[in-house]
Short mmCIF file of C-alpha atoms in Angstrom, two decimals:
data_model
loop_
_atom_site.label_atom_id
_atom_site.label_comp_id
_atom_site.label_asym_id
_atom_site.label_seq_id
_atom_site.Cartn_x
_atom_site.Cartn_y
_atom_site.Cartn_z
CA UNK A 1 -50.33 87.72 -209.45
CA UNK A 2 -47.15 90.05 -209.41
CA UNK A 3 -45.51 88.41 -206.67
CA UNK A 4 -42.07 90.05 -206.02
CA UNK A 5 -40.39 88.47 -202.83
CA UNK A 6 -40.03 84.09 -202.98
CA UNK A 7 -42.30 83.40 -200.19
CA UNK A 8 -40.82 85.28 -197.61
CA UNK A 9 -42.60 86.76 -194.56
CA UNK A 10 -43.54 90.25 -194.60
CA UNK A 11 -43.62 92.00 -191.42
CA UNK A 12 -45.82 95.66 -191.82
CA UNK A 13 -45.99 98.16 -188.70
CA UNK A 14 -48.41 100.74 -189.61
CA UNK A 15 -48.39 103.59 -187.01
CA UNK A 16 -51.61 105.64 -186.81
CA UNK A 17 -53.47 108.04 -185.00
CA UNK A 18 -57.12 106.59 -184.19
CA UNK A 19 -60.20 105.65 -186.03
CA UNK A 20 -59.67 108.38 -188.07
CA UNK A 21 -60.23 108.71 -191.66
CA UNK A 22 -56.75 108.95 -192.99
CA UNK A 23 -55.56 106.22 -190.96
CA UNK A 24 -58.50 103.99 -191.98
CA UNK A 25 -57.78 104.47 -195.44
CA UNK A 26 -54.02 103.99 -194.88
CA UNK A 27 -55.11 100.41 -193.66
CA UNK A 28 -57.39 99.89 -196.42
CA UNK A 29 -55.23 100.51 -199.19
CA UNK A 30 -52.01 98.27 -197.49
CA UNK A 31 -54.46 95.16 -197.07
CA UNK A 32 -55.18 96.02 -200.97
CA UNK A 33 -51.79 95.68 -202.02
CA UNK A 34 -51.09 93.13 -199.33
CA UNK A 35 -53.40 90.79 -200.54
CA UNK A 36 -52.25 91.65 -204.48
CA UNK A 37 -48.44 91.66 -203.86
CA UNK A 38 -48.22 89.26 -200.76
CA UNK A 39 -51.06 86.82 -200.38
CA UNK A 40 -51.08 84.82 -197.49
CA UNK A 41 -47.49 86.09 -196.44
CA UNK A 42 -47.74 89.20 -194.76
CA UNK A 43 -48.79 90.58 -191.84
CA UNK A 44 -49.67 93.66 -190.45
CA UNK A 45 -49.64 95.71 -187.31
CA UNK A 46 -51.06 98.50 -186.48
CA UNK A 47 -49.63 100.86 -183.65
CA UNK A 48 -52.40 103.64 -182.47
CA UNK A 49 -50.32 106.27 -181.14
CA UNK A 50 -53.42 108.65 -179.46
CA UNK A 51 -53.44 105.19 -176.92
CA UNK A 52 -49.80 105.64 -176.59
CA UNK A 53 -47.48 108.02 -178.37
CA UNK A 54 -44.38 106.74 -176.61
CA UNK A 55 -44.50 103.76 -179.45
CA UNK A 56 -43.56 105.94 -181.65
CA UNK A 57 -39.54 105.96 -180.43
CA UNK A 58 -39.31 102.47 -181.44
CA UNK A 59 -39.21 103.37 -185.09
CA UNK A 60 -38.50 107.04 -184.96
CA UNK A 61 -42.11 107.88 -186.31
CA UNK A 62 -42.79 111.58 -187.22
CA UNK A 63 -45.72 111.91 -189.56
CA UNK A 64 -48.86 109.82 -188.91
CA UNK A 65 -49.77 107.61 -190.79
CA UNK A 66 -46.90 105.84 -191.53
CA UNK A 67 -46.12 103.12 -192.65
CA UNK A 68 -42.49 100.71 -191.66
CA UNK A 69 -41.56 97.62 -193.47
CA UNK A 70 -40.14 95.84 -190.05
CA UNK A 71 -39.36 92.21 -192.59
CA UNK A 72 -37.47 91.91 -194.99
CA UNK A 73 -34.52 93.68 -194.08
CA UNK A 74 -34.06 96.70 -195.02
CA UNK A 75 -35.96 98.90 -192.64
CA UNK A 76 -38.03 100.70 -195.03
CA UNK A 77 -40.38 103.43 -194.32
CA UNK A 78 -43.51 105.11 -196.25
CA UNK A 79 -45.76 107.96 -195.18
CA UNK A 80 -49.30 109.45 -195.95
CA UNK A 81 -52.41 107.07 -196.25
CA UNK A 82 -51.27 104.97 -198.98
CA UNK A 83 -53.36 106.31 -201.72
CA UNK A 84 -50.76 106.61 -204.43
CA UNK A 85 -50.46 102.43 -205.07
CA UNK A 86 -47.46 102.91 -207.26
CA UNK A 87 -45.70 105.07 -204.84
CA UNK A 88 -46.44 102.47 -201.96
CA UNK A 89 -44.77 99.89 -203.69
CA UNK A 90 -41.98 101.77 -204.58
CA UNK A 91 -41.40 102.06 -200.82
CA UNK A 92 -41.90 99.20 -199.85
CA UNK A 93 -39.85 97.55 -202.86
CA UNK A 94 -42.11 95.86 -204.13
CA UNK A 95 -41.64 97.82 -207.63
CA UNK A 96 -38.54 99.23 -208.67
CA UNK A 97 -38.41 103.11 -209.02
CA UNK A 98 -39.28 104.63 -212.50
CA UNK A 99 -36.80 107.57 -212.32
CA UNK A 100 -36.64 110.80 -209.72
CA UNK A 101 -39.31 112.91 -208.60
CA UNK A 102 -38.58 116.17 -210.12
CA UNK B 1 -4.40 128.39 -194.57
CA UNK B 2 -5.63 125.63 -192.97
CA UNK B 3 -6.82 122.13 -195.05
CA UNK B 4 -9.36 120.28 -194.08
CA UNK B 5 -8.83 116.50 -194.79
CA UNK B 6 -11.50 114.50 -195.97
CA UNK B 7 -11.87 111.00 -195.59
CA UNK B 8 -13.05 109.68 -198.74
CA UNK B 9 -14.85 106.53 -197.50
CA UNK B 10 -16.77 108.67 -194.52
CA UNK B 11 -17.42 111.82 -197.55
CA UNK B 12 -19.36 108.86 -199.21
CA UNK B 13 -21.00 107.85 -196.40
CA UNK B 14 -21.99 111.80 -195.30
CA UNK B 15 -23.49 112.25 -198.92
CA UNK B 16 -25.26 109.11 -198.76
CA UNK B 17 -27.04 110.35 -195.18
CA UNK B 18 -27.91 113.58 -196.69
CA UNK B 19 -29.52 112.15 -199.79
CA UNK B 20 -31.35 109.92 -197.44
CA UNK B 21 -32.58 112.95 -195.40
CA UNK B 22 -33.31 115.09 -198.36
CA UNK B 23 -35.24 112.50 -199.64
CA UNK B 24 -37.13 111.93 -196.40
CA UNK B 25 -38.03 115.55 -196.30
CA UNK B 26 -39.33 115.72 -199.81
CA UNK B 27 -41.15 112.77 -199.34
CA UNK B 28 -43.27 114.20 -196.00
CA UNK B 29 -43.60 117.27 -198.12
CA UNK B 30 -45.16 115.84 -200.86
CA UNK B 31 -47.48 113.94 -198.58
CA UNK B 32 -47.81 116.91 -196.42
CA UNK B 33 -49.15 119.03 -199.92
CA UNK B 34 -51.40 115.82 -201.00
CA UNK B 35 -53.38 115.72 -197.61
CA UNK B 36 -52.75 112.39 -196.46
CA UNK B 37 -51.52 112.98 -192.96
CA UNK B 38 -53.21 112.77 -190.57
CA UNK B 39 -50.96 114.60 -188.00
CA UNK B 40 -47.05 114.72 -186.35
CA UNK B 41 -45.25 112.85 -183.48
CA UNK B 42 -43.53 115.19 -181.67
CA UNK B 43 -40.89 114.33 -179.10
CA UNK B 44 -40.56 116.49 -175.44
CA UNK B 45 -38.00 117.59 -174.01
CA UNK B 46 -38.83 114.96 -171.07
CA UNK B 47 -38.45 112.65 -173.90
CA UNK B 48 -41.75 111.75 -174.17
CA UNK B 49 -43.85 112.20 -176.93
CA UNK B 50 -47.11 113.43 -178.36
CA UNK B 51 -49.11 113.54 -180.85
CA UNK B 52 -50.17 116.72 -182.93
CA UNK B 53 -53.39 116.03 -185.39
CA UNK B 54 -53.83 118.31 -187.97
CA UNK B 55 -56.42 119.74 -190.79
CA UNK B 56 -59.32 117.25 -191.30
CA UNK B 57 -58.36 114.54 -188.56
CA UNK B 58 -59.67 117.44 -185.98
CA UNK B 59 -62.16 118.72 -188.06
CA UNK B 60 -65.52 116.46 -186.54
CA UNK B 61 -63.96 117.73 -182.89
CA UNK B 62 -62.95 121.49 -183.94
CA UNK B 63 -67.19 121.37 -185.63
CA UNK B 64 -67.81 120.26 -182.19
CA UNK B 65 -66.64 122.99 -179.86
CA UNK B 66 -67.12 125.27 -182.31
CA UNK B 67 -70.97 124.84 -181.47
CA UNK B 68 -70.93 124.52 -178.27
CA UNK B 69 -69.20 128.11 -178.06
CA UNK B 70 -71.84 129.32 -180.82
CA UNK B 71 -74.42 127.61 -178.21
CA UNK B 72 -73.17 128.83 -175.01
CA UNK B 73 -72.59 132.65 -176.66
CA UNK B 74 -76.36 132.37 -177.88
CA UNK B 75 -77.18 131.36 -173.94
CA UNK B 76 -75.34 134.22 -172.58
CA UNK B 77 -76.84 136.75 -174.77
CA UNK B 78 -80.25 135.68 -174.19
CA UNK B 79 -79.51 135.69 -170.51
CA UNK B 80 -78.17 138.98 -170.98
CA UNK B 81 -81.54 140.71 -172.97
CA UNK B 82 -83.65 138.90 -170.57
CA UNK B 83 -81.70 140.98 -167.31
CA UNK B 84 -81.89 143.64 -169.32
CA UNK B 85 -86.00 143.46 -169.81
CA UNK B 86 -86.57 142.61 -166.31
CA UNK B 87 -84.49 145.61 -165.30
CA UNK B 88 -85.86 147.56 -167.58
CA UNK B 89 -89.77 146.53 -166.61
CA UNK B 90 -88.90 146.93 -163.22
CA UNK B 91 -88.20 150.30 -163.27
CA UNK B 92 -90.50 151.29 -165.72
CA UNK B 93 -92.99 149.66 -163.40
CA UNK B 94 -91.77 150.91 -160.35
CA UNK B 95 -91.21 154.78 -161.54
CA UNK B 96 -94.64 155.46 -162.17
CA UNK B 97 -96.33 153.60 -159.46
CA UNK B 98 -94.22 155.98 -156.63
CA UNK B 99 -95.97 159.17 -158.12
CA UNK B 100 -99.64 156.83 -158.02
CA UNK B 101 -98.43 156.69 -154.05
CA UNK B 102 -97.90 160.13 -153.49
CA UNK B 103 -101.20 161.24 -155.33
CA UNK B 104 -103.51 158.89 -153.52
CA UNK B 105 -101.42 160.07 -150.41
CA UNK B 106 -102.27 163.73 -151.76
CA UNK B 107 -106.10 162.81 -152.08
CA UNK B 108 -106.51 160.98 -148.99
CA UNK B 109 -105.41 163.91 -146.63
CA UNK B 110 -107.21 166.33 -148.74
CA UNK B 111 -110.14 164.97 -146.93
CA UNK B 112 -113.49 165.47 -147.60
CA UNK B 113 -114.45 162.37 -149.54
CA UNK B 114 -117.77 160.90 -150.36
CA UNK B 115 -117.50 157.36 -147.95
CA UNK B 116 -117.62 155.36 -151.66
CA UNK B 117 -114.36 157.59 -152.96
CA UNK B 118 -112.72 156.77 -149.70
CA UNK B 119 -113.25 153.02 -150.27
CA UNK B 120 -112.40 153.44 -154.01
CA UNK B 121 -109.33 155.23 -152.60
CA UNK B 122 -108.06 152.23 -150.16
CA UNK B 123 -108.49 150.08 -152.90
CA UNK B 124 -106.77 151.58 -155.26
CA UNK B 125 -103.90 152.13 -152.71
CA UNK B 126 -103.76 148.37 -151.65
CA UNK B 127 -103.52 147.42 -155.42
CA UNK B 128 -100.93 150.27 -155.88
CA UNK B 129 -98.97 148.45 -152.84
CA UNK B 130 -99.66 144.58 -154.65
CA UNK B 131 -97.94 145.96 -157.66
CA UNK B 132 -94.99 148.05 -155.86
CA UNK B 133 -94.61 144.76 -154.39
CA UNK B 134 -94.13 142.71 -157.55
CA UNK B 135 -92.18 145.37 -159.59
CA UNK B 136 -89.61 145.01 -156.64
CA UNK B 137 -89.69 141.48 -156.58
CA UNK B 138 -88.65 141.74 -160.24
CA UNK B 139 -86.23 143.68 -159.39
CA UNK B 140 -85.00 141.99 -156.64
CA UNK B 141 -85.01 138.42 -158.77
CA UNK B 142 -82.92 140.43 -161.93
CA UNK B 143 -80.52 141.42 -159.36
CA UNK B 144 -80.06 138.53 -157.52
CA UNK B 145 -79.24 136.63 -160.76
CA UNK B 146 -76.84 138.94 -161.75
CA UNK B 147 -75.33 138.50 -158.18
CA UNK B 148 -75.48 141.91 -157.63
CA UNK B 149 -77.09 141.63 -154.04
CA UNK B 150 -74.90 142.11 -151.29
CA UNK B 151 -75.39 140.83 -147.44
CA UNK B 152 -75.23 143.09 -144.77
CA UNK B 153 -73.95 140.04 -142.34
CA UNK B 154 -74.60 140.69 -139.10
CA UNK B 155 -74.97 138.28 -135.70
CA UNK B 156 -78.66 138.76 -135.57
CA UNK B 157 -81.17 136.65 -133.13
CA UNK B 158 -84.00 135.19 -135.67
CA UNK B 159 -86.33 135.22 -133.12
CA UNK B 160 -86.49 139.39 -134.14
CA UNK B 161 -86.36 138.07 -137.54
CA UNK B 162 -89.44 136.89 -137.39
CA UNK B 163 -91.66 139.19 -135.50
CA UNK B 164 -90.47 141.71 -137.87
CA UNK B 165 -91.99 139.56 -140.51
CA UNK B 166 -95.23 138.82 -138.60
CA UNK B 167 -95.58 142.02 -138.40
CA UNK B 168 -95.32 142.99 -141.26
CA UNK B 169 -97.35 139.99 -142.50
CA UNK B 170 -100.10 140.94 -140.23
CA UNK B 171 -102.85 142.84 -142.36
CA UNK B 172 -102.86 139.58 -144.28
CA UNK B 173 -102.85 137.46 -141.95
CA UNK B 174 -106.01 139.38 -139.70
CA UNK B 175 -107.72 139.90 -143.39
CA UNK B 176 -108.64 135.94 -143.86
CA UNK B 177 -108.55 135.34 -140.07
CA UNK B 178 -105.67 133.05 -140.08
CA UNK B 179 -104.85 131.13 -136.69
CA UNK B 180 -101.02 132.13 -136.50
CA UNK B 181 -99.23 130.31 -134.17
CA UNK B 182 -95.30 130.76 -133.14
CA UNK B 183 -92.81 128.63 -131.59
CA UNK B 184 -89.97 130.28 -130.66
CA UNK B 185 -88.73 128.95 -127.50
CA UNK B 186 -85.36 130.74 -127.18
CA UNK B 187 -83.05 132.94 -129.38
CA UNK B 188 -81.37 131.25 -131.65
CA UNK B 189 -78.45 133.23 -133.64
CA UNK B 190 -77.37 133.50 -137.28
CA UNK B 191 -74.53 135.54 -139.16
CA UNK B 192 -77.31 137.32 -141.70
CA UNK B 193 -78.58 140.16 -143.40
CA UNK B 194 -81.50 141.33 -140.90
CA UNK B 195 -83.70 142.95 -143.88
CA UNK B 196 -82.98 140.01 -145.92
CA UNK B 197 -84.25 137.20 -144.42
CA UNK B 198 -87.07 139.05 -142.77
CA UNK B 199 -87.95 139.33 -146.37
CA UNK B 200 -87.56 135.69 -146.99
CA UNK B 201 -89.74 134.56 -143.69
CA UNK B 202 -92.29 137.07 -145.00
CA UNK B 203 -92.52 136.13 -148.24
CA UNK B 204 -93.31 132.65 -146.68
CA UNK B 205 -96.03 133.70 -144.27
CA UNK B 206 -97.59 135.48 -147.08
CA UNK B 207 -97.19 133.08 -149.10
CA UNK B 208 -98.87 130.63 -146.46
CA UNK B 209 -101.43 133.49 -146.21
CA UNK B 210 -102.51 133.44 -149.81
CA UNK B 211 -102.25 129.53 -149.82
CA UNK B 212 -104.75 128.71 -147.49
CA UNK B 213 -108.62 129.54 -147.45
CA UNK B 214 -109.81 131.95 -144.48
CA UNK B 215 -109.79 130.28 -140.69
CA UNK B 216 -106.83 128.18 -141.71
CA UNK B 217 -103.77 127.61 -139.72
CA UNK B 218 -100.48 128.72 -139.63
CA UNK B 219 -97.61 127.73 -137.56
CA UNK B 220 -94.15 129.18 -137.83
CA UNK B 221 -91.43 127.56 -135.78
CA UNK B 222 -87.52 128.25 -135.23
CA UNK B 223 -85.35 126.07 -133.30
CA UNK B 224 -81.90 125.06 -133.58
CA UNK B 225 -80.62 121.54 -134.85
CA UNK B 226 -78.07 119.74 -135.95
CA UNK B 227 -77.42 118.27 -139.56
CA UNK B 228 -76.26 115.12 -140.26
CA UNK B 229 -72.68 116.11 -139.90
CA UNK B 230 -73.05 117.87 -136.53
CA UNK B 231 -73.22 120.98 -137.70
CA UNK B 232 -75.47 123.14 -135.96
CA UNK B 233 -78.05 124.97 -137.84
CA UNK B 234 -81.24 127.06 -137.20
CA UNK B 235 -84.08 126.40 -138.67
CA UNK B 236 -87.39 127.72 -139.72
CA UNK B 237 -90.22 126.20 -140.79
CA UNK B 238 -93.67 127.70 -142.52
CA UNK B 239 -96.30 125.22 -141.93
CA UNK B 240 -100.34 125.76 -143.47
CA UNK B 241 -103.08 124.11 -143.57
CA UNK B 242 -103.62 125.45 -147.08
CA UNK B 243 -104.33 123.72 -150.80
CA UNK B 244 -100.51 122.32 -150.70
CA UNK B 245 -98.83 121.21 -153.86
CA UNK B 246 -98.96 118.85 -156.19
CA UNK B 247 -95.85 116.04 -155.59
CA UNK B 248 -94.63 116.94 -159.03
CA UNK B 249 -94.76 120.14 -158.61
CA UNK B 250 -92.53 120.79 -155.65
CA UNK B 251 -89.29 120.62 -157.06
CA UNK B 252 -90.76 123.31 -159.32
CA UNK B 253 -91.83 125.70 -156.88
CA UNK B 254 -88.61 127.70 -156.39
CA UNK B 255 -88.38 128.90 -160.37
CA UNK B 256 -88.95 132.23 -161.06
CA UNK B 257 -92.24 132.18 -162.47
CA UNK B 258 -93.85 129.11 -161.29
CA UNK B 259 -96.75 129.27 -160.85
CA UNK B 260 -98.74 125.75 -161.58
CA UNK B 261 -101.67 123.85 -160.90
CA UNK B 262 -104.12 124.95 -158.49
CA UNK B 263 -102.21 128.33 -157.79
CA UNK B 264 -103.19 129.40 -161.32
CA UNK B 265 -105.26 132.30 -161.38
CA UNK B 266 -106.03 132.40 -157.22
CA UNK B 267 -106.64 136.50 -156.15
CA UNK B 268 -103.25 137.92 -156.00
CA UNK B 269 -101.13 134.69 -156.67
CA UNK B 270 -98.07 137.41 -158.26
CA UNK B 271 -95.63 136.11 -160.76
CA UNK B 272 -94.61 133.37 -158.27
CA UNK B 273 -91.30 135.24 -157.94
CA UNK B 274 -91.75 135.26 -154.08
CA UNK B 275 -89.66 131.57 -153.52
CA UNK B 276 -87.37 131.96 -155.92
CA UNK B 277 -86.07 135.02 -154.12
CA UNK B 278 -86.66 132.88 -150.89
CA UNK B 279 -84.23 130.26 -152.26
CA UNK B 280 -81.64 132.92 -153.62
CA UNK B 281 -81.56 135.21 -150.44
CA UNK B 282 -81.35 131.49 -148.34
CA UNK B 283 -78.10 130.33 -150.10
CA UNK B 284 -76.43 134.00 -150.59
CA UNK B 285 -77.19 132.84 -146.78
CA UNK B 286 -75.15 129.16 -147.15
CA UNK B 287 -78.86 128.01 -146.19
CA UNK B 288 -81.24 125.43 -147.55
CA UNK B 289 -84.19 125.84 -148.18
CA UNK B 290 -86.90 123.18 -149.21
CA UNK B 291 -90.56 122.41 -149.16
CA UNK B 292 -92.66 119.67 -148.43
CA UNK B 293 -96.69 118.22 -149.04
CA UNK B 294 -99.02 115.81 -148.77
CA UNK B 295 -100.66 117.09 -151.85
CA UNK B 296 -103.58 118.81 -152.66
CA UNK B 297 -105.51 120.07 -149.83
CA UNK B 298 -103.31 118.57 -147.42
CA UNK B 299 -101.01 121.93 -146.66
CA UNK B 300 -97.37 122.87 -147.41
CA UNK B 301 -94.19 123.42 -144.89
CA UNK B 302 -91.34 125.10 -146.29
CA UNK B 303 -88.29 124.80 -144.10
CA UNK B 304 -85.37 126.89 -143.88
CA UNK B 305 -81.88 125.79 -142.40
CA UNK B 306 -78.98 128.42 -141.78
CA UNK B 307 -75.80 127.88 -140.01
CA UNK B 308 -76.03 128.73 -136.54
CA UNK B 309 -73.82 131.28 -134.94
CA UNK B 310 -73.06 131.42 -130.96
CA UNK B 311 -75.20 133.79 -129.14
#
């Protein structure tokens, strides 16, 4: 278990659009990683913005999906379905960053 | 030469935002080029905001309405090559048969005949008239679908209405010895085409006519009423003794080219294009028209309502 953060609660907002398949798979792969990373310490949210796109001021969304770490502070934010783990984690600092994209 | 001072602290803090932005951007293009969005937010000027799918996300819709155009643009052109046939048919029907007139006309005041030519002759001149009938009705039908019948509107009393048709309907009526009786008991006045909806009370009586073995009976009735919301209407109503209509049937009966059940096949029974040129010409007409049975063998009403017009 590659726990990173002591036991402290994880708050996840992830903002999609629908049933669709992007946004399915977006929740798919954070309840993977969730459930790797965080067991039994996270939780997640998820915002549908075709039900109501004014949500999306809250957090200044732009791209759907996307992902906001609301707890622990920072505010961080990732976007795209979540299909690149190592990226994810990297956003969410869960892993620290291997160097810059070129 | 002017300087422009920079605060060291805030220069940091600048460079810091941009990075930040920079990396944003790269980051939404690199998810952009990998496919994973699924679409944008996009804020109003009315500050509210909306949300723009893209690519794949609209795909199962896009698929969607893409066949229902392909569907409707298949409908359209079959509706279209089927005008086209029955315009074509029509005339190519009707053409000839006006030169068959004129040479029977030719023949029969050539005089002279042998009594069994004459009969062949009235014959062939009453089948000549069945099928001038039916290429016009063709006509007429292909037309009226392609709404390119116009109403000569007109405050007209129905009562001439129909004793134009019963005239007209006459020959057939005498031929099977049809009891025809009218109830008319005062005018009663429509805005209508004259020639139109003597044609559609016609094509009732004859249809009555054809419906309904010899020594039957036939009663056509007008009268004014009023409909449920109080507006005044006139009303006509064909009502035989004849083979009536099967209960399932009915709602069929106004389709071009309905002809079912025990109509099949009777002596001159057309293309059963005679009501659904009745219904047409009735609501060009903002009429109604419907029919009514008690089944088989128990006769047929049809019933026409107009608007009624002050005398």
């Amino acid at each position: 278990m590659k726990t990173v953060a002591g036991g402290e609660r994880w708050v996840l907002r992830l903002y999609t659009a629908g049933q669709t398949p992007k946004s399915l798979a977006a929740l798919e792969n954070l309840k993977r990683i969730c459930d790797e990373h965080l067991p039994n310490q996270y939780e997640i949210e998820v915002i549908d913005l075709m039900k109501n796109p004014r949500l999306a001021k809250e957090d200044q969304i732009v791209a759907i999906p996307t992902l906001v770490r609301k707890l622990p502070d920072p505010l961080r934010k990732v976007i795209g379905d979540l299909s690149d783990v190592d990226r994810t984690l990297v956003g969410l600092q869960l892993r620290p960053a291997t160097g810059r994209r070129p | 030469m002017s300087t422009v001072r920079v605060d060291p602290q805030q220069f940091e803090l600048d460079i810091e935002e941009l990075r930040r932005r920079l990396e944003a951007a790269e980051e939404m293009h690199r998810a952009i080029v990998d496919d994973e969005l699924d679409g944008f937010v996009v804020g109003r000027e009315d500050n509210e905001c909306r949300v723009l799918l893209v690519g794949d996300s609209h795909l199962p819709f896009q698929l969607d309405a893409e066949r229902e155009r392909e569907r409707r643009r298949a409908l359209e052109e079959a509706d279209r090559r089927k005008n086209e046939f029955m315009a074509v048919l029509g005339h190519e029907l009707r053409n000839p048969l006006a030169s068959i007139v004129n040479g029977l006309e030719i023949i029969r005041r050539s005089g002279g005949l042998e009594p069994h030519a004459r009969r062949a002759l009235e014959v062939m001149a009453r089948q000549t008239a069945a099928l001038i009938r039916l290429a016009d009705d063709l006509l007429d039908v292909n037309r009226l679908e392609q709404g390119k019948v116009h109403l000569d509107r007109r405050r007209i009393d129905l009562a001439r209405v129909l004793s134009d048709a019963i005239e007209s309907a006459r020959p057939a009526l005498d031929s099977k010895r049809h009891v025809l009786e009218v109830t008319a008991p005062e005018p009663v006045w429509v805005d209508g085409d004259a020639v139109r909806l003597t044609q559609v009370v016609l094509n009732l009586l004859l249809n009555a006519a054809r419906f309904t073995d010899a020594q039957g009976s036939i009663r056509l009735v007008l009268e004014r009423a009023q409909r449920a919301d109080a507006q005044p209407v006139a009303v006509v109503r064909v009502i035989d003794s004849g083979i009536g209509i099967e209960p399932d049937q009915i709602a069929r009966v106004f389709e071009p080219f309905a002809q079912t059940g025990p109509h099949v096949g009777r002596a001159g029974a057309g293309l059963g294009l005679g009501l659904a040129i009745c219904r047409r010409l009735v609501e060009l007409h903002d009429g109604l028209i419907s029919c009514r049975s008690g089944g088989p063998g128990c006769g047929t009403e049809f019933i026409v309502e107009l608007p009624a017009a002050e005398g």
